[in-house]
XYZ file of C-alpha atoms in Angstrom:
696
model
C -168.206 74.831 234.674
C -167.045 75.188 231.024
C -167.012 72.052 228.925
C -163.803 70.517 227.620
C -163.437 70.721 223.867
C -160.685 70.414 221.289
C -159.160 73.612 219.960
C -159.411 74.444 216.308
C -156.271 73.886 214.187
C -155.884 77.638 213.705
C -155.869 78.379 217.450
C -153.520 75.453 218.068
C -151.140 76.787 215.432
C -151.139 80.230 217.050
C -150.313 78.710 220.438
C -147.508 76.643 218.937
C -146.223 79.678 217.081
C -145.902 81.542 220.380
C -143.386 78.942 221.569
C -141.278 78.960 218.407
C -141.660 82.508 217.049
C -141.098 85.060 219.788
C -139.710 87.883 217.648
C -138.256 88.472 214.156
C -134.907 87.075 215.285
C -136.646 83.750 216.012
C -137.826 83.605 212.397
C -134.309 84.266 211.111
C -132.860 81.585 213.387
C -135.224 78.865 212.169
C -134.763 79.747 208.500
C -130.970 79.916 208.793
C -130.850 76.518 210.487
C -132.922 75.059 207.643
C -130.533 76.607 205.112
C -127.485 75.090 206.847
C -129.176 71.679 207.036
C -129.879 71.946 203.294
C -126.129 72.136 202.605
C -126.003 75.805 201.621
C -122.626 77.437 200.935
C -123.986 80.983 200.797
C -126.854 82.531 202.797
C -128.306 86.050 202.548
C -130.535 87.698 205.164
C -132.341 90.924 204.308
C -134.558 92.870 206.690
C -136.531 96.087 206.743
C -137.901 97.914 209.779
C -136.301 95.468 212.155
C -137.828 92.508 210.336
C -141.378 93.375 211.303
C -142.518 94.278 207.795
C -140.016 92.406 205.618
C -137.640 89.483 206.074
C -135.929 87.475 203.353
C -133.636 84.478 203.805
C -132.087 83.040 200.630
C -129.701 80.099 200.285
C -128.121 77.944 197.589
C -128.954 74.644 199.250
C -130.583 71.513 197.843
C -134.010 73.123 197.375
C -137.517 71.645 197.760
C -139.489 69.757 195.132
C -142.638 71.593 193.932
C -144.870 68.748 195.068
C -143.488 68.959 198.623
C -143.927 72.688 199.127
C -147.439 72.475 200.709
C -146.319 69.564 202.919
C -143.364 71.544 204.233
C -145.768 73.943 205.983
C -147.740 71.284 207.836
C -147.087 70.801 211.552
C -144.587 68.057 212.397
C -143.561 67.623 208.774
C -139.796 67.191 208.363
C -137.184 65.413 206.274
C -134.740 64.995 209.173
C -136.370 62.329 211.352
C -137.993 59.005 210.649
C -138.005 56.912 213.840
C -137.813 57.344 217.593
C -134.218 56.112 217.494
C -133.307 59.090 215.334
C -134.512 61.394 218.093
C -131.860 60.012 220.453
C -129.004 60.930 218.105
C -129.914 64.174 216.357
C -127.318 65.390 213.883
C -129.182 68.305 212.305
C -130.028 71.753 213.592
C -133.747 71.394 212.927
C -135.845 68.316 213.584
C -139.184 69.248 215.176
C -141.024 70.122 211.955
C -142.736 73.120 213.571
C -140.827 76.162 212.346
C -142.327 76.714 208.883
C -145.852 76.016 210.102
C -145.456 78.413 213.032
C -143.953 81.197 210.918
C -146.575 80.970 208.180
C -149.431 81.052 210.716
C -148.505 84.547 211.981
C -147.383 86.224 208.749
C -147.805 86.572 205.014
C -145.204 84.263 203.499
C -143.839 83.545 200.022
C -141.445 80.712 199.217
C -139.412 80.236 196.041
C -137.461 77.011 195.646
C -135.606 75.126 192.961
C -133.890 71.777 193.290
C -130.341 71.342 192.107
C -130.294 70.367 188.463
C -133.948 71.318 187.866
C -134.829 73.501 184.903
C -137.250 75.726 186.855
C -138.489 76.343 190.350
C -141.806 76.762 192.112
C -143.576 79.425 194.169
C -146.112 79.163 197.003
C -147.943 81.925 198.902
C -149.370 81.444 202.407
C -151.369 83.895 204.513
C -152.100 83.136 208.129
C -150.999 79.551 207.564
C -153.441 78.970 204.721
C -151.572 77.863 201.566
C -152.395 78.971 198.048
C -151.589 77.239 194.793
C -148.118 76.122 193.772
C -146.958 77.970 190.657
C -143.946 77.665 188.397
C -141.323 80.350 188.872
C -137.917 81.222 187.580
C -135.462 81.302 190.464
C -131.874 80.246 191.245
C -131.042 76.910 192.809
C -131.867 76.819 196.489
C -134.666 78.324 198.545
C -135.768 81.881 199.234
C -138.425 82.654 201.859
C -139.971 86.119 202.254
C -141.891 86.914 205.457
C -144.071 90.037 205.517
C -146.188 91.658 208.228
C -145.114 89.453 211.099
C -147.794 89.041 213.822
C -150.348 90.906 211.716
C -153.083 88.534 212.980
C -151.970 88.423 216.642
C -152.251 91.974 217.999
C -151.554 90.741 221.524
C -148.086 89.622 220.453
C -147.503 92.657 218.258
C -147.886 95.171 221.090
C -145.063 93.518 223.034
C -142.520 93.952 220.255
C -139.567 96.259 220.848
C -138.484 99.148 218.693
C -137.369 98.351 215.171
C -133.784 99.208 216.070
C -133.800 96.728 218.958
C -135.198 93.957 216.767
C -132.618 94.728 214.079
C -129.876 94.520 216.698
C -131.096 91.086 217.788
C -131.101 89.836 214.196
C -127.605 91.198 213.563
C -126.274 89.464 216.661
C -127.931 86.180 215.744
C -126.553 86.150 212.199
C -123.068 87.024 213.465
C -123.105 84.173 215.984
C -124.514 81.585 213.590
C -121.823 82.529 211.085
C -119.236 81.412 213.640
C -120.671 77.910 213.901
C -120.167 77.238 210.198
C -117.196 79.246 208.892
C -117.380 77.279 205.631
C -120.672 79.073 204.825
C -120.676 82.689 203.637
C -123.262 84.823 205.458
C -124.482 88.200 204.227
C -126.734 90.590 206.163
C -128.549 93.507 204.529
C -130.313 96.039 206.739
C -132.653 98.537 205.084
C -130.748 98.243 201.820
C -127.264 98.483 203.365
C -124.939 95.514 203.725
C -123.725 95.335 207.317
C -122.110 91.887 207.480
C -120.298 89.569 205.077
C -118.242 86.548 206.077
C -115.789 85.015 203.580
C -116.921 81.399 203.981
C -113.346 80.133 203.602
C -113.647 77.601 206.410
C -111.293 79.492 208.765
C -112.893 80.247 212.120
C -110.623 83.245 212.714
C -111.800 84.804 209.435
C -115.419 84.411 210.481
C -114.653 85.932 213.883
C -112.900 88.890 212.254
C -115.895 89.574 210.001
C -118.522 89.044 212.705
C -116.998 90.345 215.940
C -114.450 92.864 214.711
C -110.728 93.414 214.504
C -110.108 94.353 218.144
C -111.758 91.197 219.421
C -109.812 89.055 216.959
C -106.434 90.515 217.956
C -106.922 89.437 221.574
C -107.657 85.771 220.818
C -105.820 82.688 222.028
C -106.339 79.401 220.222
C -107.964 76.558 222.150
C -107.682 72.909 221.210
C -108.409 69.916 223.417
C -109.652 66.343 223.214
C -110.743 63.581 225.555
C -111.486 60.340 223.765
C -114.432 60.909 221.455
C -114.972 64.445 222.770
C -113.212 67.549 221.516
C -113.221 71.325 221.756
C -111.710 73.915 219.421
C -111.982 77.652 219.076
C -110.605 80.793 220.662
C -110.713 82.664 223.967
C -109.664 86.219 224.752
C -106.541 87.030 226.730
C -107.127 87.984 230.390
C -106.383 91.663 229.728
C -109.160 91.846 227.095
C -111.982 91.346 229.580
C -115.510 92.683 229.238
C -118.096 93.933 231.692
C -120.690 91.348 230.618
C -120.849 87.846 229.168
C -122.147 89.160 225.865
C -119.044 88.027 223.946
C -119.219 84.403 225.091
C -120.409 82.081 222.316
C -120.743 78.318 222.654
C -121.633 75.741 220.029
C -122.346 72.072 220.658
C -122.211 69.920 217.534
C -122.639 73.062 215.437
C -125.650 74.318 217.416
C -125.681 77.708 219.152
C -126.503 76.987 222.802
C -126.741 78.665 226.188
C -125.125 76.503 228.840
C -124.316 77.385 232.437
C -121.994 74.380 232.548
C -119.825 75.635 229.694
C -119.844 79.176 231.084
C -118.722 77.929 234.500
C -115.903 75.857 232.972
C -114.653 78.840 230.973
C -114.687 81.301 233.860
C -113.151 78.805 236.277
C -110.074 78.677 234.039
C -109.767 82.480 234.381
C -110.409 82.521 238.149
C -106.884 83.670 239.117
C -106.176 85.688 236.009
C -109.002 88.223 235.737
C -110.473 91.001 237.861
C -113.637 90.321 239.765
C -116.688 91.517 237.849
C -114.982 91.069 234.474
C -115.690 88.262 232.025
C -113.731 86.645 229.199
C -114.933 86.346 225.634
C -114.831 83.146 223.627
C -115.928 81.259 220.551
C -115.819 77.575 221.495
C -117.022 74.685 219.349
C -117.632 71.548 221.406
C -117.987 68.243 219.558
C -119.642 65.410 221.501
C -121.146 62.043 220.589
C -124.760 62.601 219.631
C -126.067 60.320 222.348
C -124.366 62.513 224.994
C -126.460 65.589 224.134
C -130.203 66.108 224.526
C -131.379 69.044 222.424
C -135.090 68.250 222.677
C -135.517 70.345 225.825
C -137.131 73.536 224.513
C -138.751 74.427 221.179
C -136.087 77.084 220.627
C -133.414 74.321 220.827
C -130.906 76.643 222.532
C -130.912 74.792 225.863
C -129.222 71.392 225.988
C -128.495 68.708 228.563
C -125.327 66.627 228.779
C -124.698 63.036 229.740
C -121.569 63.050 231.909
C -121.427 66.734 232.806
C -118.157 66.325 234.722
C -116.342 65.090 231.612
C -117.678 67.970 229.532
C -116.692 70.485 232.228
C -113.171 69.088 232.497
C -112.783 69.039 228.707
C -113.477 72.762 228.365
C -111.683 73.758 231.577
C -108.397 72.005 230.796
C -108.388 73.128 227.144
C -108.814 76.789 228.140
C -106.239 76.443 230.932
C -103.727 75.015 228.462
C -104.260 77.975 226.114
C -103.744 80.491 228.921
C -100.661 78.686 230.247
C -99.191 78.568 226.752
C -99.629 82.321 226.409
C -97.925 82.995 229.730
C -95.080 80.670 228.805
C -94.605 82.454 225.483
C -94.487 85.870 227.181
C -92.016 84.751 229.857
C -88.422 85.785 228.941
C -86.257 82.753 228.204
C -82.642 82.703 229.533
C -79.953 82.065 226.939
C -77.997 78.801 227.112
C -74.526 79.100 228.615
C -72.958 78.369 225.240
C -74.652 81.445 223.757
C -73.615 83.901 226.478
C -70.957 86.200 225.053
C -67.939 87.298 227.103
C -67.962 91.098 227.207
C -64.113 90.998 227.011
C -64.323 88.997 223.815
C -61.564 86.433 223.229
C -59.032 88.406 225.291
C -57.377 85.507 227.157
C -57.718 82.913 224.393
C -54.126 82.881 223.009
C -52.279 85.208 225.372
C -48.797 84.411 226.689
C -47.636 85.262 230.214
C -45.412 88.072 228.890
C -48.331 89.594 226.966
C -50.516 89.391 230.042
C -47.917 91.239 232.220
C -47.577 93.959 229.591
C -51.359 94.365 229.446
C -51.506 94.691 233.234
C -48.862 97.456 233.210
C -50.830 99.337 230.606
C -54.065 98.924 232.535
C -52.495 100.223 235.789
C -51.398 103.530 234.234
C -54.024 106.216 234.861
C -55.337 107.701 231.688
C -56.724 111.106 232.470
C -57.403 113.685 229.817
C -59.114 116.929 230.791
C -62.091 118.068 228.791
C -60.935 119.823 225.664
C -57.238 118.841 226.121
C -55.042 117.680 223.256
C -51.531 116.206 223.218
C -48.667 118.744 223.091
C -45.149 117.865 221.957
C -42.644 120.387 223.355
C -39.094 120.253 224.796
C -38.990 119.469 228.475
C -37.030 122.682 229.222
C -39.449 124.908 227.340
C -41.405 127.111 229.751
C -45.148 126.678 229.776
C -47.041 129.899 229.533
C -50.067 129.834 231.836
C -53.404 130.362 230.205
C -55.497 133.307 231.319
C -57.763 132.639 234.231
C -61.444 132.109 233.464
C -63.686 134.975 234.413
C -66.264 134.057 237.049
C -68.286 137.236 236.832
C -71.503 137.691 234.922
C -72.889 140.900 233.533
C -76.439 141.493 234.651
C -78.462 143.649 232.262
C -80.236 146.629 233.650
C -83.546 145.748 235.264
C -86.571 147.951 235.300
C -87.674 147.730 238.905
C -90.589 149.995 238.209
C -92.210 147.328 235.992
C -91.748 144.398 238.264
C -88.006 143.899 237.953
C -87.778 142.380 241.403
C -90.040 139.499 240.422
C -88.266 138.958 237.106
C -84.728 139.098 238.434
C -84.527 135.339 238.799
C -84.613 135.131 235.022
C -81.154 136.757 234.915
C -79.431 134.596 237.533
C -76.878 132.288 235.941
C -74.599 129.613 237.325
C -71.401 129.313 235.327
C -68.833 126.570 235.895
C -65.828 125.908 233.650
C -65.423 122.472 232.111
C -62.548 121.625 234.476
C -62.891 123.116 237.938
C -59.591 124.785 239.041
C -57.758 123.785 242.181
C -55.996 126.654 243.947
C -53.177 126.826 246.422
C -53.583 128.703 249.649
C -51.518 131.644 248.349
C -53.655 131.987 245.267
C -56.964 132.195 247.054
C -58.705 134.898 248.989
C -61.903 134.864 251.027
C -65.176 135.861 249.504
C -66.426 139.335 250.189
C -69.276 139.469 252.640
C -70.659 142.712 251.287
C -73.388 142.743 248.692
C -74.076 145.301 246.025
C -77.780 145.952 245.742
C -79.311 146.077 242.301
C -81.038 149.264 241.399
C -81.127 150.993 238.030
C -77.406 150.590 237.297
C -76.536 149.404 233.849
C -74.532 146.183 233.605
C -73.510 146.093 237.254
C -71.662 143.062 238.567
C -73.528 141.447 241.453
C -71.905 139.171 244.019
C -73.872 137.115 246.520
C -72.732 136.639 250.125
C -71.956 133.186 251.435
C -72.257 131.824 254.951
C -68.941 131.552 256.716
C -69.097 127.814 257.066
C -69.647 127.468 253.315
C -67.009 129.976 252.228
C -64.812 128.798 249.370
C -61.805 130.416 247.608
C -62.422 132.582 244.587
C -60.284 132.261 241.479
C -57.761 135.109 241.128
C -54.955 133.437 239.191
C -54.413 131.028 236.373
C -55.883 127.555 236.353
C -53.487 124.931 237.683
C -53.233 121.883 235.444
C -54.160 118.383 236.455
C -50.533 117.406 237.111
C -50.356 119.788 240.064
C -53.776 119.292 241.551
C -52.820 116.534 243.991
C -49.799 118.450 245.230
C -51.633 121.714 245.587
C -54.313 120.378 247.873
C -54.395 116.955 249.541
C -58.161 116.930 249.950
C -59.563 119.125 247.199
C -62.966 120.634 247.490
C -65.062 121.905 244.633
C -64.384 125.612 244.081
C -67.134 127.974 244.910
C -69.077 129.525 242.103
C -70.494 132.947 242.871
C -74.181 133.171 242.070
C -75.395 136.506 240.899
C -78.773 137.451 242.337
C -80.502 140.517 243.817
C -79.616 141.670 247.279
C -83.208 141.657 248.455
C -85.535 139.007 247.172
C -89.004 138.513 248.512
C -90.735 135.146 248.619
C -93.246 134.770 245.767
C -96.839 134.683 246.826
C -98.463 131.277 246.293
C -102.144 131.400 245.579
C -104.097 128.904 247.681
C -106.658 127.430 245.298
C -108.322 125.000 247.683
C -108.330 124.807 251.429
C -109.920 122.081 253.471
C -110.242 123.145 257.107
C -109.694 120.604 259.839
C -112.843 118.592 260.338
C -114.879 119.308 263.406
C -116.546 115.896 263.221
C -116.126 113.593 266.226
C -113.730 111.207 264.515
C -110.038 110.928 263.786
C -108.253 109.564 260.717
C -105.614 107.059 261.775
C -104.275 106.418 258.292
C -104.649 104.118 255.320
C -104.277 100.389 254.797
C -102.995 99.070 251.453
C -103.506 102.588 250.026
C -107.147 101.559 249.594
C -108.945 101.569 252.944
C -109.171 104.578 255.248
C -108.887 103.779 258.956
C -110.607 106.176 261.351
C -111.876 106.217 264.935
C -115.115 107.776 266.154
C -116.014 109.235 269.547
C -117.412 105.902 270.736
C -114.043 104.193 270.202
C -115.242 102.308 267.138
C -112.845 101.675 264.276
C -114.148 102.233 260.746
C -112.672 100.942 257.492
C -113.749 102.958 254.437
C -113.166 101.925 250.833
C -111.966 105.197 249.340
C -112.555 104.120 245.723
C -116.148 103.089 246.402
C -116.807 106.256 248.407
C -115.336 108.539 245.762
C -117.235 106.681 243.043
C -120.505 107.356 244.858
C -119.648 111.021 245.339
C -118.938 111.373 241.613
C -122.128 109.538 240.661
C -124.350 111.701 242.876
C -122.728 114.863 241.547
C -123.190 113.838 237.908
C -126.738 112.619 238.415
C -127.785 115.843 240.136
C -126.929 117.680 236.918
C -129.884 116.958 234.630
C -128.423 118.909 231.740
C -126.807 117.033 228.825
C -123.358 115.886 229.820
C -120.499 118.194 228.945
C -118.272 116.877 226.186
C -114.693 117.552 225.125
C -113.632 117.530 221.491
C -110.800 115.207 220.539
C -107.824 116.562 218.644
C -107.416 113.167 216.969
C -110.721 111.274 216.578
C -110.886 107.702 217.863
C -112.119 104.786 215.767
C -113.831 102.007 217.728
C -114.785 98.633 216.270
C -117.676 96.600 217.638
C -119.360 93.280 217.103
C -122.312 93.345 214.708
C -124.853 93.273 217.520
C -123.180 96.047 219.507
C -122.626 98.195 216.439
C -126.280 97.918 215.450
C -127.378 98.936 218.957
C -125.078 101.964 219.063
C -125.828 103.096 215.514
C -129.542 103.072 216.326
C -129.012 105.314 219.371
C -126.630 108.010 218.130
C -128.894 110.779 219.442
C -128.904 109.174 222.866
C -125.116 108.942 222.785
C -124.918 112.616 221.872
C -126.903 113.495 225.000
C -124.357 111.522 226.994
C -121.421 113.475 225.550
C -120.354 111.056 222.806
C -120.165 112.659 219.367
C -120.169 109.551 217.148
C -120.612 108.859 213.472
C -120.941 105.612 211.581
C -117.600 104.803 209.997
C -118.482 101.606 208.154
C -117.269 98.093 208.689
C -118.852 97.788 212.129
C -116.965 100.800 213.509
C -117.803 104.237 214.889
C -115.631 107.340 214.837
C -115.603 109.375 218.068
C -115.066 113.100 217.665
C -115.952 114.111 221.241
C -116.266 112.281 224.549
C -117.715 113.148 227.981
C -115.585 115.650 229.847
C -115.456 113.554 233.019
C -113.534 110.641 231.495
C -110.143 110.316 229.845
C -109.755 109.431 226.195
C -108.301 106.065 227.201
C -111.536 105.187 229.017
C -113.901 106.369 226.270
C -114.027 103.187 224.197
C -114.380 100.839 227.227
C -117.219 103.041 228.489
C -118.882 102.868 225.093
C -118.494 99.077 225.061
C -120.197 98.774 228.436
C -123.000 101.024 227.242
C -123.369 98.886 224.105
C -123.663 95.750 226.242
C -126.466 97.322 228.231
C -128.268 98.501 225.091
C -128.076 94.993 223.635
C -129.379 93.248 226.745
C -132.014 95.850 227.659
C -135.572 94.892 226.808
C -136.404 98.510 226.059
C -134.118 101.492 225.619
C -134.960 103.699 228.590
C -132.935 106.931 228.302
C -132.953 107.433 232.077
C -131.715 103.906 232.743
C -129.119 104.182 229.983
C -127.930 107.501 231.422
C -127.558 105.952 234.867
C -125.620 103.041 233.388
C -123.234 105.445 231.682
C -122.878 107.542 234.840
C -121.933 104.375 236.732
C -119.091 103.798 234.309
C -117.967 107.432 234.253
C -118.048 107.708 238.050
C -115.936 104.580 238.347
C -113.378 105.758 235.787
C -113.024 109.171 237.460
C -112.726 107.872 241.040
C -109.562 107.394 243.081
C -108.211 103.929 242.401
C -107.243 101.441 245.049
C -103.489 101.513 245.547
C -103.160 105.226 244.788
C -101.541 107.567 247.292
C -104.016 110.103 248.678
C -103.597 113.394 250.477
C -104.968 113.757 253.997
C -107.324 116.512 252.866
C -108.833 114.174 250.255
C -109.353 111.475 252.847
C -110.937 113.975 255.218
C -113.542 115.024 252.630
C -114.448 111.408 251.870
C -114.732 110.477 255.543
C -116.916 113.542 256.175
C -119.396 112.409 253.530
C -119.381 108.786 254.633
C -119.788 109.502 258.351
C -122.521 112.050 257.677
C -124.591 109.379 255.947
C -124.438 110.919 252.466
C -122.496 107.955 251.111
C -123.423 104.420 252.132
C -123.099 102.269 249.013
C -121.240 102.595 245.742
C -123.354 102.891 242.553
C -122.972 99.134 241.991
C -124.394 98.310 245.424
C -121.171 97.411 247.232
C -120.783 98.639 250.830
C -118.527 101.616 251.410
C -117.632 101.154 255.084
C -117.215 98.435 257.695
C -117.355 98.867 261.473
C -115.147 97.240 264.100
C -116.341 97.950 267.644
C -114.115 98.307 270.659
C -115.535 95.071 272.074
C -114.777 93.155 268.881
C -111.258 94.523 268.806
C -110.592 93.647 272.447
C -112.083 90.207 271.917
C -109.458 89.516 269.261
C -106.742 90.082 271.865
C -108.582 88.161 274.639
C -109.234 91.336 276.602
C -113.019 90.897 276.656
């Protein structure tokens, strides 16, 4: 049996470093928290190769005295705690005194620091946790720490690191989220010599959100503000229509600390329970302020997991504040009726100062019919003067000669015209004559007049005399009917041939489609008298997914006439920009457009342009959360989204032939689950159905 012995300080430091420093983003987090605790107003983060070979964090905080530089890198050395009572009410982001010691033990580290008001600063170099000699150095006020060759002395940890692009994405997301907790601090991120993030540091949370998470996210925000005694919550949540496929855009801070809390997540999503689709999640930036003795942050070395005293009060605080913001939005969008005093009378002030005599005169005027035919104008002539009738309108149309040898029969419909005068004439019985029942056939006669036959029951008089004016129309015919208008068309006209593009023969399967329920579920009966309910959207989604996945070639893309510009959060943008070649294989032709945005010049052919950006957002979420970028897994994730977007939606009307194809595939066993794992069909046996009606 091996003997028990104490580990060497070096081995102990490496073990402790494994708890605090998991990846380059962990280093950035600890150094940024120290900078904020030091009272910095401006912080710069610079990284190269995902932070594995070079990381620099500079601030303009209070600085460190030269004599205290070696002490700062000892384990459990801190300026933020003194007694055990201080541990129960922590008001700073850092307090354990382990970060600098852990970072220096697994890297080559240089620190430059100068106190405020000091004439010069100091420099210290450490390698593997072993400090060198403190030297004088010229540097600005504040502290700058440079970390090189992270995990150079722990190969076991180094081999588990992700690609540089993935580590850079994690750092970008961390800096963006920490910038939200302290909008009064200006954060700058430089990646491989290019500035990718800059917050204004003006103290406005919305400004920090705009710089960190993008314009589109900011435009969908609703302000949240709530309080309960000594507890309070402020921030923003997204409107219900701006939902996301993951929880990646949910950010919570407790007393200025970035945390992960299932309690806060549950309170947020409970407020959206009746306002958002299932499987969608809201975004938020919520800052919760609690008494220090109500929060325990000493749960994990990473300090991202916290415990609350009085969880019910904290839940209710967040829930009711978010509910109030959502209710306020709905109230603002609801149309408000005008007060009765503001409703205008469409007649104006007609009866305000009217006498009885004026009212009777107005009634006489209103009772007189005012009819003016189209195109008529007043005529002043003696009553005895005879009125010369106007010439009758001609109801015949000249048909140009048609070349029947070159397909004139098919093109004759282009020459058919229906002509009706502005005012239809009304004829007396003496002035009308029945329509001819003979038809002149159209051959190669130039400008021949063609008259169509009419059925006897639909025969109408044809105009042969002058138009009778409106004054005589009631006397001429008690019950006038619209005059017939001859339509000029060929004597013989064959039906055009309609090409049948698709034909689905009646299914020979032993089942029968009974119909649809809610335009979503297909109802069918099999030969064993079982009733099946089939989700047509889920079935069609699976059919699309299998078809797309069977094609191993790069996805077909369609060029956009007008390119689309999509804005993303810093973390999502970094993930997409690092995988442009992968996106190209998936049919997305993207280019970096600056300012956290991509320009799309082509999209996959199987989705509409309106679904392109949401599909790209879902893909970005998966790239951010994936431990490694597996092209096959990423392709499947994209195909899931594309299959869903291209499938029949619930509530859409469907043709019987479409339903028959879907039922064929489901009943044959080809389709059992949708790509997301949901069942496609449900069975109701004859016994179960009869049991409902007390027959069994």
